[in-house]
Amino acid sequence: MSALLPPLSLYIHLPWCVRKCPYCDFNSHQADRFEQNGQLPEEAYLAQLLADLDADLPYVAGRPIQTAFIGGGTPSLMSEDFYYRLMDALRDKLTWVEGAEITMEANPGTFEQEKFRHFRQAGINRLSIGIQSFQPNLLKTLGRIHNRDEAIHAVDKSRAAGFDNINLDLMHGLPDQSHAMAMEDLQIAIDLNPEHLSWYQLTIEPNTEFYRRPPTLPEDNTLWNIQDAGQALLTEHGYAQYEVSANAKIGRRAAHNLNYWRFGDYLGIGAGAHGKITLADGQIFRTRKTRHPSHYLNNLPEALVIKDAIAEEDLPLEFMMNRLRLFETFDLADYQRFAYQEVPSALIKACEMGLKQGLLDANEWQHKRVKTTEKGKLFLNELLELFLP
């Protein structure tokens, strides 16, 4: 039965940061508010993570783990010993595919850089470094605690530590950012020669400091020009756009993210972690763990999880919201495989509407395949609205 279930990944959430950035809506909490004697509760959190995983093990259903992603927060705040012990425990409790991609998010600050070698030795083989900008004034506006030189040095340090698969996170459309500043940031990142670049526009999210006190963002024309020029520059240097906000060299697309967008399954452990699980009977549900670290640390694993079944009528939109984020052709048969139901007539009609509006490729549709056109990439939200139940 496990062969019929979708591929399975693992997400691990570490909820602490040195300081909350004003644009961040992720589940992150200022570390010093949880420290005792200057230390985060690593021992207790590791124990709860593993208990959390034990509670989710029935959902594995014999499947090997394809990929793992350690996100936050700032996972690199935790000690080297924490990751040696965590990775040893994960190898004991789970079966892994050979060469599984295991990513950690890391800040480029000097303190974290000193740990890179240990992270690699523990078994983490891909580093995602949160740079966001190389401009000193923009780093200050964004609340980042590293500087330009530290960001550049972090890439050198990660290479020296043995990482041959690196992603750089970079934002554009930042407060008072000009076209020239955005292109300079992108060129510096390209010159650092990472395998993968996550390059995305800043959006103002609820429950953030920027939402409460909105900054002045570039005008729409500037944003469009940055996007067009930036993608052209990335393509010129061999970074193909394969997803809304991701570009990669050949063979270096993020395997973990691909599993998300192809509607694969993933366990989510840690405070605020989300998961998506398919059962042998075809039921699909999402899980979410309690968000606040203190609550997470003081509850039994079975009390932590909230399960929300995905209603049958919502599956077409759920599937397409993920699948159309990827700029690749897919077969309609993928829907049957991952959504565990026949392709509904409503989905067919929505695709036909997308064809009429020039949002989906007519040639691919003749072969029962789906692919967004260039127009569809630009108007993805309008395309997805066609799949609303």
mmCIF file of C-alpha atoms in Angstrom:
data_model
loop_
_atom_site.group_PDB
_atom_site.id
_atom_site.type_symbol
_atom_site.label_atom_id
_atom_site.label_comp_id
_atom_site.label_asym_id
_atom_site.label_seq_id
_atom_site.Cartn_x
_atom_site.Cartn_y
_atom_site.Cartn_z
ATOM 1 C CA MET A 1 0.000 0.000 0.000
ATOM 2 C CA SER A 2 2.876 2.395 0.716
ATOM 3 C CA ALA A 3 3.826 2.324 -2.962
ATOM 4 C CA LEU A 4 0.421 3.815 -3.802
ATOM 5 C CA LEU A 5 0.727 6.680 -1.335
ATOM 6 C CA PRO A 6 2.396 9.986 -2.304
ATOM 7 C CA PRO A 7 6.098 10.559 -1.577
ATOM 8 C CA LEU A 8 6.780 11.603 2.024
ATOM 9 C CA SER A 9 8.970 14.431 3.356
ATOM 10 C CA LEU A 10 9.669 15.815 6.824
ATOM 11 C CA TYR A 11 9.492 19.410 8.056
ATOM 12 C CA ILE A 12 11.037 20.387 11.421
ATOM 13 C CA HIS A 13 10.336 23.793 12.973
ATOM 14 C CA LEU A 14 12.642 25.678 15.342
ATOM 15 C CA PRO A 15 10.690 28.713 16.616
ATOM 16 C CA TRP A 16 13.388 31.039 17.976
ATOM 17 C CA CYS A 17 15.116 34.093 16.492
ATOM 18 C CA VAL A 18 17.483 36.666 17.953
ATOM 19 C CA ARG A 19 14.952 39.308 16.953
ATOM 20 C CA LYS A 20 11.632 39.289 15.120
ATOM 21 C CA CYS A 21 11.927 40.936 11.694
ATOM 22 C CA PRO A 22 9.180 43.475 10.912
ATOM 23 C CA TYR A 23 8.091 41.673 7.714
ATOM 24 C CA CYS A 24 8.028 38.143 9.171
ATOM 25 C CA ASP A 25 4.718 36.328 9.699
ATOM 26 C CA PHE A 26 6.281 32.927 10.433
ATOM 27 C CA ASN A 27 5.991 31.323 13.847
ATOM 28 C CA SER A 28 9.090 32.858 15.411
ATOM 29 C CA HIS A 29 9.754 34.170 18.924
ATOM 30 C CA GLN A 30 12.543 36.251 20.388
ATOM 31 C CA ALA A 31 15.020 33.803 21.889
ATOM 32 C CA ASP A 32 16.070 35.718 25.020
ATOM 33 C CA ARG A 33 12.494 35.569 26.344
ATOM 34 C CA PHE A 34 12.780 31.782 26.592
ATOM 35 C CA GLU A 35 16.372 31.433 27.737
ATOM 36 C CA GLN A 36 17.439 30.249 31.167
ATOM 37 C CA ASN A 37 20.967 31.172 32.191
ATOM 38 C CA GLY A 38 21.550 32.387 28.659
ATOM 39 C CA GLN A 39 20.543 29.067 27.068
ATOM 40 C CA LEU A 40 17.532 27.997 25.037
ATOM 41 C CA PRO A 41 15.689 24.885 26.338
ATOM 42 C CA GLU A 42 17.394 22.639 23.791
ATOM 43 C CA GLU A 43 17.161 19.429 25.801
ATOM 44 C CA ALA A 44 13.434 19.797 26.415
ATOM 45 C CA TYR A 45 12.712 20.873 22.857
ATOM 46 C CA LEU A 46 14.642 17.961 21.358
ATOM 47 C CA ALA A 47 12.783 15.514 23.580
ATOM 48 C CA GLN A 48 9.443 16.995 22.556
ATOM 49 C CA LEU A 49 10.371 16.986 18.864
ATOM 50 C CA LEU A 50 11.128 13.283 19.026
ATOM 51 C CA ALA A 51 7.972 12.539 21.007
ATOM 52 C CA ASP A 52 6.073 14.567 18.422
ATOM 53 C CA LEU A 53 7.621 12.460 15.651
ATOM 54 C CA ASP A 54 6.798 9.226 17.485
ATOM 55 C CA ALA A 55 3.142 10.279 17.590
ATOM 56 C CA ASP A 56 3.195 10.868 13.808
ATOM 57 C CA LEU A 57 5.027 7.644 12.884
ATOM 58 C CA PRO A 58 1.795 5.761 11.984
ATOM 59 C CA TYR A 59 1.355 8.225 9.111
ATOM 60 C CA VAL A 60 4.650 7.099 7.574
ATOM 61 C CA ALA A 61 2.990 3.835 6.459
ATOM 62 C CA GLY A 62 6.238 2.216 5.392
ATOM 63 C CA ARG A 63 7.395 5.089 3.201
ATOM 64 C CA PRO A 64 11.017 6.299 3.126
ATOM 65 C CA ILE A 65 11.656 9.991 3.758
ATOM 66 C CA GLN A 66 12.527 11.701 0.480
ATOM 67 C CA THR A 67 13.606 15.094 1.860
ATOM 68 C CA ALA A 68 13.746 17.074 5.097
ATOM 69 C CA PHE A 69 13.694 20.787 5.796
ATOM 70 C CA ILE A 70 14.650 22.421 9.091
ATOM 71 C CA GLY A 71 13.045 25.864 9.190
ATOM 72 C CA GLY A 72 12.181 28.610 11.600
ATOM 73 C CA GLY A 73 12.727 30.906 13.265
ATOM 74 C CA THR A 74 16.463 30.616 12.998
ATOM 75 C CA PRO A 75 17.452 26.937 13.249
ATOM 76 C CA SER A 76 21.156 27.790 13.230
ATOM 77 C CA LEU A 77 20.783 29.314 16.712
ATOM 78 C CA MET A 78 20.698 25.817 18.172
ATOM 79 C CA SER A 79 23.956 24.172 19.198
ATOM 80 C CA GLU A 80 26.024 21.703 17.232
ATOM 81 C CA ASP A 81 25.229 18.985 19.803
ATOM 82 C CA PHE A 82 21.504 19.537 19.290
ATOM 83 C CA TYR A 83 21.838 18.667 15.599
ATOM 84 C CA TYR A 84 24.146 15.698 16.082
ATOM 85 C CA ARG A 85 21.592 14.198 18.447
ATOM 86 C CA LEU A 86 18.597 15.167 16.328
ATOM 87 C CA MET A 87 20.009 13.711 13.129
ATOM 88 C CA ASP A 88 21.095 10.494 14.876
ATOM 89 C CA ALA A 89 17.569 10.068 16.243
ATOM 90 C CA LEU A 90 15.969 10.747 12.841
ATOM 91 C CA ARG A 91 18.165 8.095 11.237
ATOM 92 C CA ASP A 92 17.120 5.615 13.933
ATOM 93 C CA LYS A 93 13.384 6.310 13.685
ATOM 94 C CA LEU A 94 12.928 6.711 9.933
ATOM 95 C CA THR A 95 13.995 5.100 6.680
ATOM 96 C CA TRP A 96 15.604 7.525 4.231
ATOM 97 C CA VAL A 97 16.119 7.371 0.487
ATOM 98 C CA GLU A 98 19.775 7.336 -0.489
ATOM 99 C CA GLY A 99 21.133 10.862 -0.830
ATOM 100 C CA ALA A 100 18.025 12.468 0.668
ATOM 101 C CA GLU A 101 18.125 16.268 0.486
ATOM 102 C CA ILE A 102 18.265 17.666 4.037
ATOM 103 C CA THR A 103 18.072 21.458 4.206
ATOM 104 C CA MET A 104 18.616 23.847 7.082
ATOM 105 C CA GLU A 105 17.778 27.545 7.137
ATOM 106 C CA ALA A 106 20.672 29.601 8.481
ATOM 107 C CA ASN A 107 21.411 33.240 9.183
ATOM 108 C CA PRO A 108 24.649 34.633 7.765
ATOM 109 C CA GLY A 109 25.811 36.116 11.064
ATOM 110 C CA THR A 110 29.308 35.267 12.274
ATOM 111 C CA PHE A 111 27.999 33.308 15.279
ATOM 112 C CA GLU A 112 26.089 30.870 13.056
ATOM 113 C CA GLN A 113 28.912 30.560 10.521
ATOM 114 C CA GLU A 114 31.166 28.951 13.096
ATOM 115 C CA LYS A 115 28.728 26.017 13.308
ATOM 116 C CA PHE A 116 28.425 25.274 9.576
ATOM 117 C CA ARG A 117 31.054 22.526 9.628
ATOM 118 C CA HIS A 118 29.219 20.714 12.432
ATOM 119 C CA PHE A 119 25.871 20.994 10.658
ATOM 120 C CA ARG A 120 27.401 19.335 7.603
ATOM 121 C CA GLN A 121 29.017 16.594 9.681
ATOM 122 C CA ALA A 122 25.697 15.912 11.396
ATOM 123 C CA GLY A 123 24.218 14.998 8.005
ATOM 124 C CA ILE A 124 22.640 18.236 6.804
ATOM 125 C CA ASN A 125 23.617 18.561 3.132
ATOM 126 C CA ARG A 126 21.880 21.723 1.904
ATOM 127 C CA LEU A 127 22.048 25.199 3.427
ATOM 128 C CA SER A 128 19.507 27.973 2.825
ATOM 129 C CA ILE A 129 21.035 31.289 3.862
ATOM 130 C CA GLY A 130 18.639 34.159 4.615
ATOM 131 C CA ILE A 131 20.389 37.210 3.166
ATOM 132 C CA GLN A 132 17.377 39.267 1.887
ATOM 133 C CA SER A 133 19.565 42.201 0.771
ATOM 134 C CA PHE A 134 23.175 43.327 0.581
ATOM 135 C CA GLN A 135 22.316 47.022 1.019
ATOM 136 C CA PRO A 136 23.176 48.325 4.530
ATOM 137 C CA ASN A 137 20.203 50.688 4.725
ATOM 138 C CA LEU A 138 17.753 47.987 3.571
ATOM 139 C CA LEU A 139 19.163 45.425 6.003
ATOM 140 C CA LYS A 140 18.500 47.919 8.790
ATOM 141 C CA THR A 141 14.952 48.580 7.554
ATOM 142 C CA LEU A 142 14.296 44.834 7.401
ATOM 143 C CA GLY A 143 15.549 44.336 10.952
ATOM 144 C CA ARG A 144 18.348 42.010 9.861
ATOM 145 C CA ILE A 145 21.243 41.640 12.274
ATOM 146 C CA HIS A 146 23.954 40.763 9.733
ATOM 147 C CA ASN A 147 25.834 43.078 7.386
ATOM 148 C CA ARG A 148 26.886 42.852 3.743
ATOM 149 C CA ASP A 149 30.345 41.423 4.446
ATOM 150 C CA GLU A 150 28.948 38.747 6.761
ATOM 151 C CA ALA A 151 26.453 37.717 4.094
ATOM 152 C CA ILE A 152 29.200 37.290 1.496
ATOM 153 C CA HIS A 153 31.516 35.542 3.941
ATOM 154 C CA ALA A 154 28.726 33.119 4.950
ATOM 155 C CA VAL A 155 28.750 31.611 1.467
ATOM 156 C CA ASP A 156 32.538 31.145 1.574
ATOM 157 C CA LYS A 157 32.247 29.635 5.041
ATOM 158 C CA SER A 158 29.540 27.205 3.943
ATOM 159 C CA ARG A 159 31.679 26.043 1.009
ATOM 160 C CA ALA A 160 34.635 25.511 3.327
ATOM 161 C CA ALA A 161 32.348 23.484 5.608
ATOM 162 C CA GLY A 162 31.605 21.086 2.744
ATOM 163 C CA PHE A 163 28.248 22.335 1.445
ATOM 164 C CA ASP A 164 27.946 21.914 -2.326
ATOM 165 C CA ASN A 165 24.220 22.720 -2.415
ATOM 166 C CA ILE A 166 23.371 26.236 -1.256
ATOM 167 C CA ASN A 167 20.290 28.418 -1.592
ATOM 168 C CA LEU A 168 20.330 32.162 -1.053
ATOM 169 C CA ASP A 169 17.127 33.912 0.021
ATOM 170 C CA LEU A 170 16.832 37.387 -1.489
ATOM 171 C CA MET A 171 13.907 39.816 -1.550
ATOM 172 C CA HIS A 172 13.009 42.657 -3.874
ATOM 173 C CA GLY A 173 10.365 45.357 -3.847
ATOM 174 C CA LEU A 174 11.771 46.540 -0.529
ATOM 175 C CA PRO A 175 10.974 49.898 1.128
ATOM 176 C CA ASP A 176 12.517 52.737 -0.936
ATOM 177 C CA GLN A 177 14.400 50.228 -3.109
ATOM 178 C CA SER A 178 15.264 51.475 -6.594
ATOM 179 C CA HIS A 179 15.562 49.344 -9.713
ATOM 180 C CA ALA A 180 19.343 49.768 -9.618
ATOM 181 C CA MET A 181 19.546 48.648 -5.978
ATOM 182 C CA ALA A 182 17.498 45.521 -6.691
ATOM 183 C CA MET A 183 19.689 44.603 -9.664
ATOM 184 C CA GLU A 184 22.859 45.191 -7.651
ATOM 185 C CA ASP A 185 21.593 42.841 -4.917
ATOM 186 C CA LEU A 186 20.745 40.168 -7.457
ATOM 187 C CA GLN A 187 24.078 40.474 -9.267
ATOM 188 C CA ILE A 188 26.022 40.110 -6.011
ATOM 189 C CA ALA A 189 24.029 36.973 -5.202
ATOM 190 C CA ILE A 190 24.653 35.529 -8.676
ATOM 191 C CA ASP A 191 28.388 36.275 -8.375
ATOM 192 C CA LEU A 192 28.452 34.181 -5.189
ATOM 193 C CA ASN A 193 27.468 31.246 -7.444
ATOM 194 C CA PRO A 194 24.870 29.435 -5.307
ATOM 195 C CA GLU A 195 23.124 26.407 -6.775
ATOM 196 C CA HIS A 196 19.701 27.889 -6.038
ATOM 197 C CA LEU A 197 18.224 31.368 -5.601
ATOM 198 C CA SER A 198 14.921 32.114 -3.898
ATOM 199 C CA TRP A 199 14.153 35.596 -5.229
ATOM 200 C CA TYR A 200 10.774 36.973 -4.259
ATOM 201 C CA GLN A 201 8.892 40.202 -3.770
ATOM 202 C CA LEU A 202 8.236 41.510 -0.276
ATOM 203 C CA THR A 203 4.561 41.260 0.638
ATOM 204 C CA ILE A 204 3.036 42.923 3.670
ATOM 205 C CA GLU A 205 1.363 40.232 5.781
ATOM 206 C CA PRO A 206 -1.105 40.649 8.676
ATOM 207 C CA ASN A 207 0.274 40.292 12.192
ATOM 208 C CA THR A 208 3.598 41.891 11.265
ATOM 209 C CA GLU A 209 5.180 45.181 12.249
ATOM 210 C CA PHE A 210 5.104 46.307 8.601
ATOM 211 C CA TYR A 211 1.349 45.671 8.538
ATOM 212 C CA ARG A 212 0.854 47.868 11.586
ATOM 213 C CA ARG A 213 3.209 50.555 10.288
ATOM 214 C CA PRO A 214 3.306 50.177 6.487
ATOM 215 C CA PRO A 215 6.568 51.294 4.858
ATOM 216 C CA THR A 216 6.765 53.086 1.512
ATOM 217 C CA LEU A 217 7.159 50.435 -1.191
ATOM 218 C CA PRO A 218 8.229 50.952 -4.821
ATOM 219 C CA GLU A 219 5.523 51.850 -7.329
ATOM 220 C CA ASP A 220 3.953 49.114 -9.472
ATOM 221 C CA ASN A 221 5.885 50.100 -12.614
ATOM 222 C CA THR A 222 9.166 49.814 -10.731
ATOM 223 C CA LEU A 223 8.124 46.425 -9.347
ATOM 224 C CA TRP A 224 7.259 45.110 -12.825
ATOM 225 C CA ASN A 225 10.550 46.385 -14.234
ATOM 226 C CA ILE A 226 12.524 44.793 -11.391
ATOM 227 C CA GLN A 227 10.754 41.471 -11.922
ATOM 228 C CA ASP A 228 11.308 41.437 -15.693
ATOM 229 C CA ALA A 229 14.930 42.585 -15.562
ATOM 230 C CA GLY A 230 15.722 40.281 -12.651
ATOM 231 C CA GLN A 231 14.369 37.160 -14.321
ATOM 232 C CA ALA A 232 16.260 38.031 -17.504
ATOM 233 C CA LEU A 233 19.477 38.407 -15.489
ATOM 234 C CA LEU A 234 18.911 35.097 -13.696
ATOM 235 C CA THR A 235 18.227 33.285 -16.965
ATOM 236 C CA GLU A 236 21.326 34.813 -18.536
ATOM 237 C CA HIS A 237 23.447 33.309 -15.755
ATOM 238 C CA GLY A 238 21.907 29.836 -15.905
ATOM 239 C CA TYR A 239 19.282 30.133 -13.152
ATOM 240 C CA ALA A 240 16.045 28.835 -14.666
ATOM 241 C CA GLN A 241 12.778 29.855 -13.035
ATOM 242 C CA TYR A 242 10.892 26.679 -12.172
ATOM 243 C CA GLU A 243 8.520 28.057 -9.546
ATOM 244 C CA VAL A 244 6.896 31.389 -8.652
ATOM 245 C CA SER A 245 9.797 32.522 -6.464
ATOM 246 C CA ALA A 246 12.596 30.052 -7.167
ATOM 247 C CA ASN A 247 15.400 29.791 -9.732
ATOM 248 C CA ALA A 248 18.004 27.058 -9.958
ATOM 249 C CA LYS A 249 20.903 25.753 -11.965
ATOM 250 C CA ILE A 250 20.335 22.567 -13.968
ATOM 251 C CA GLY A 251 19.674 19.647 -11.634
ATOM 252 C CA ARG A 252 19.562 21.847 -8.538
ATOM 253 C CA ARG A 253 15.867 22.491 -7.998
ATOM 254 C CA ALA A 254 14.825 22.177 -4.339
ATOM 255 C CA ALA A 255 13.566 18.610 -3.981
ATOM 256 C CA HIS A 256 11.722 19.414 -0.757
ATOM 257 C CA ASN A 257 9.760 22.249 -2.322
ATOM 258 C CA LEU A 258 9.010 20.148 -5.391
ATOM 259 C CA ASN A 259 7.329 17.597 -3.149
ATOM 260 C CA TYR A 260 5.179 20.340 -1.591
ATOM 261 C CA TRP A 261 4.032 21.743 -4.919
ATOM 262 C CA ARG A 262 3.433 18.312 -6.497
ATOM 263 C CA PHE A 263 0.978 17.616 -3.664
ATOM 264 C CA GLY A 264 3.175 15.083 -1.930
ATOM 265 C CA ASP A 265 2.849 14.273 1.763
ATOM 266 C CA TYR A 266 4.946 15.671 4.599
ATOM 267 C CA LEU A 267 5.134 15.252 8.345
ATOM 268 C CA GLY A 268 5.410 18.476 10.324
ATOM 269 C CA ILE A 269 6.977 18.426 13.778
ATOM 270 C CA GLY A 270 7.835 21.309 16.093
ATOM 271 C CA ALA A 271 5.958 24.334 17.424
ATOM 272 C CA GLY A 272 3.617 25.624 14.711
ATOM 273 C CA ALA A 273 4.671 23.011 12.146
ATOM 274 C CA HIS A 274 2.190 22.033 9.420
ATOM 275 C CA GLY A 275 1.864 18.679 7.687
ATOM 276 C CA LYS A 276 -0.172 17.033 4.927
ATOM 277 C CA ILE A 277 -0.988 13.341 5.135
ATOM 278 C CA THR A 278 -2.773 10.795 2.927
ATOM 279 C CA LEU A 279 -4.202 7.683 4.547
ATOM 280 C CA ALA A 280 -4.496 4.263 2.925
ATOM 281 C CA ASP A 281 -8.248 4.777 2.464
ATOM 282 C CA GLY A 282 -7.613 7.920 0.409
ATOM 283 C CA GLN A 283 -8.528 10.450 3.104
ATOM 284 C CA ILE A 284 -6.294 13.527 2.948
ATOM 285 C CA PHE A 285 -5.870 15.868 5.883
ATOM 286 C CA ARG A 286 -3.629 18.642 7.112
ATOM 287 C CA THR A 287 -2.032 18.756 10.549
ATOM 288 C CA ARG A 288 -0.837 21.728 12.578
ATOM 289 C CA LYS A 289 0.972 21.734 15.877
ATOM 290 C CA THR A 290 0.389 24.252 18.645
ATOM 291 C CA ARG A 291 2.328 27.448 17.889
ATOM 292 C CA HIS A 292 3.650 28.852 21.138
ATOM 293 C CA PRO A 293 6.923 27.228 22.270
ATOM 294 C CA SER A 294 5.889 27.123 25.937
ATOM 295 C CA HIS A 295 2.609 25.418 25.084
ATOM 296 C CA TYR A 296 4.412 23.000 22.798
ATOM 297 C CA LEU A 297 6.952 22.089 25.472
ATOM 298 C CA ASN A 298 4.353 21.447 28.135
ATOM 299 C CA ASN A 299 1.869 19.177 26.361
ATOM 300 C CA LEU A 300 1.837 15.532 25.451
ATOM 301 C CA PRO A 301 2.304 14.907 21.710
ATOM 302 C CA GLU A 302 -1.242 13.620 21.217
ATOM 303 C CA ALA A 303 -2.555 16.927 22.597
ATOM 304 C CA LEU A 304 -0.505 19.013 20.199
ATOM 305 C CA VAL A 305 -1.985 18.161 16.836
ATOM 306 C CA ILE A 306 -5.023 19.600 15.096
ATOM 307 C CA LYS A 307 -6.230 17.583 12.092
ATOM 308 C CA ASP A 308 -8.323 19.135 9.339
ATOM 309 C CA ALA A 309 -9.643 16.803 6.654
ATOM 310 C CA ILE A 310 -9.647 18.279 3.151
ATOM 311 C CA ALA A 311 -13.237 18.131 1.873
ATOM 312 C CA GLU A 312 -13.723 16.324 -1.429
ATOM 313 C CA GLU A 313 -15.116 19.431 -3.115
ATOM 314 C CA ASP A 314 -12.023 21.423 -2.074
ATOM 315 C CA LEU A 315 -9.471 18.998 -3.531
ATOM 316 C CA PRO A 316 -9.341 20.488 -7.062
ATOM 317 C CA LEU A 317 -8.435 23.930 -5.687
ATOM 318 C CA GLU A 318 -6.025 22.479 -3.101
ATOM 319 C CA PHE A 319 -4.269 20.441 -5.766
ATOM 320 C CA MET A 320 -4.094 23.251 -8.316
ATOM 321 C CA MET A 321 -2.958 25.868 -5.784
ATOM 322 C CA ASN A 322 0.123 23.740 -5.286
ATOM 323 C CA ARG A 323 0.649 22.240 -8.739
ATOM 324 C CA LEU A 324 0.309 25.472 -10.711
ATOM 325 C CA ARG A 325 2.939 27.139 -8.566
ATOM 326 C CA LEU A 326 5.426 25.040 -10.509
ATOM 327 C CA PHE A 327 6.141 26.126 -14.071
ATOM 328 C CA GLU A 328 6.211 22.601 -15.445
ATOM 329 C CA THR A 329 3.872 20.437 -17.478
ATOM 330 C CA PHE A 330 1.928 17.789 -15.581
ATOM 331 C CA ASP A 331 -0.427 15.026 -16.604
ATOM 332 C CA LEU A 332 -4.066 15.049 -15.537
ATOM 333 C CA ALA A 333 -3.439 11.530 -14.241
ATOM 334 C CA ASP A 334 -1.361 13.160 -11.482
ATOM 335 C CA TYR A 335 -4.601 14.449 -10.023
ATOM 336 C CA GLN A 336 -5.958 10.927 -9.639
ATOM 337 C CA ARG A 337 -2.704 9.730 -8.135
ATOM 338 C CA PHE A 338 -2.320 12.487 -5.522
ATOM 339 C CA ALA A 339 -5.940 13.516 -4.840
ATOM 340 C CA TYR A 340 -7.289 9.951 -4.738
ATOM 341 C CA GLN A 341 -10.372 10.685 -6.833
ATOM 342 C CA GLU A 342 -11.376 10.731 -10.480
ATOM 343 C CA VAL A 343 -10.747 14.031 -12.263
ATOM 344 C CA PRO A 344 -13.997 15.934 -11.579
ATOM 345 C CA SER A 345 -15.917 17.654 -14.355
ATOM 346 C CA ALA A 346 -15.562 20.961 -12.462
ATOM 347 C CA LEU A 347 -11.775 20.763 -12.782
ATOM 348 C CA ILE A 348 -12.047 20.024 -16.510
ATOM 349 C CA LYS A 349 -14.371 23.004 -16.993
ATOM 350 C CA ALA A 350 -12.028 25.285 -15.042
ATOM 351 C CA CYS A 351 -9.105 24.213 -17.228
ATOM 352 C CA GLU A 352 -11.181 24.878 -20.348
ATOM 353 C CA MET A 353 -11.915 28.374 -19.067
ATOM 354 C CA GLY A 354 -8.182 28.837 -18.485
ATOM 355 C CA LEU A 355 -7.556 27.804 -22.090
ATOM 356 C CA LYS A 356 -10.065 30.332 -23.417
ATOM 357 C CA GLN A 357 -8.426 33.100 -21.381
ATOM 358 C CA GLY A 358 -4.965 32.169 -22.624
ATOM 359 C CA LEU A 359 -3.783 31.143 -19.154
ATOM 360 C CA LEU A 360 -3.172 27.463 -19.990
ATOM 361 C CA ASP A 361 -1.313 25.936 -22.916
ATOM 362 C CA ALA A 362 -3.703 24.587 -25.603
ATOM 363 C CA ASN A 363 -1.135 22.267 -27.208
ATOM 364 C CA GLU A 364 -0.423 20.475 -23.931
ATOM 365 C CA TRP A 365 -4.147 20.181 -23.183
ATOM 366 C CA GLN A 366 -4.628 18.124 -26.348
ATOM 367 C CA HIS A 367 -2.478 15.450 -24.698
ATOM 368 C CA LYS A 368 -4.315 15.694 -21.346
ATOM 369 C CA ARG A 369 -1.494 17.719 -19.871
ATOM 370 C CA VAL A 370 -1.612 21.040 -18.042
ATOM 371 C CA LYS A 371 0.876 23.879 -18.282
ATOM 372 C CA THR A 372 0.601 27.600 -17.610
ATOM 373 C CA THR A 373 1.331 30.022 -20.434
ATOM 374 C CA GLU A 374 3.511 33.086 -19.909
ATOM 375 C CA LYS A 375 0.284 35.008 -19.363
ATOM 376 C CA GLY A 376 -0.850 32.369 -16.870
ATOM 377 C CA LYS A 377 2.335 32.835 -14.856
ATOM 378 C CA LEU A 378 1.655 36.559 -14.619
ATOM 379 C CA PHE A 379 -2.006 36.118 -13.683
ATOM 380 C CA LEU A 380 -1.753 33.045 -11.490
ATOM 381 C CA ASN A 381 -4.272 34.296 -8.921
ATOM 382 C CA GLU A 382 -6.858 34.835 -11.650
ATOM 383 C CA LEU A 383 -6.177 31.326 -12.949
ATOM 384 C CA LEU A 384 -6.597 29.769 -9.516
ATOM 385 C CA GLU A 385 -9.920 31.534 -8.997
ATOM 386 C CA LEU A 386 -11.321 29.375 -11.778
ATOM 387 C CA PHE A 387 -10.923 26.318 -9.521
ATOM 388 C CA LEU A 388 -12.886 27.710 -6.575
ATOM 389 C CA PRO A 389 -15.678 25.275 -5.554
#
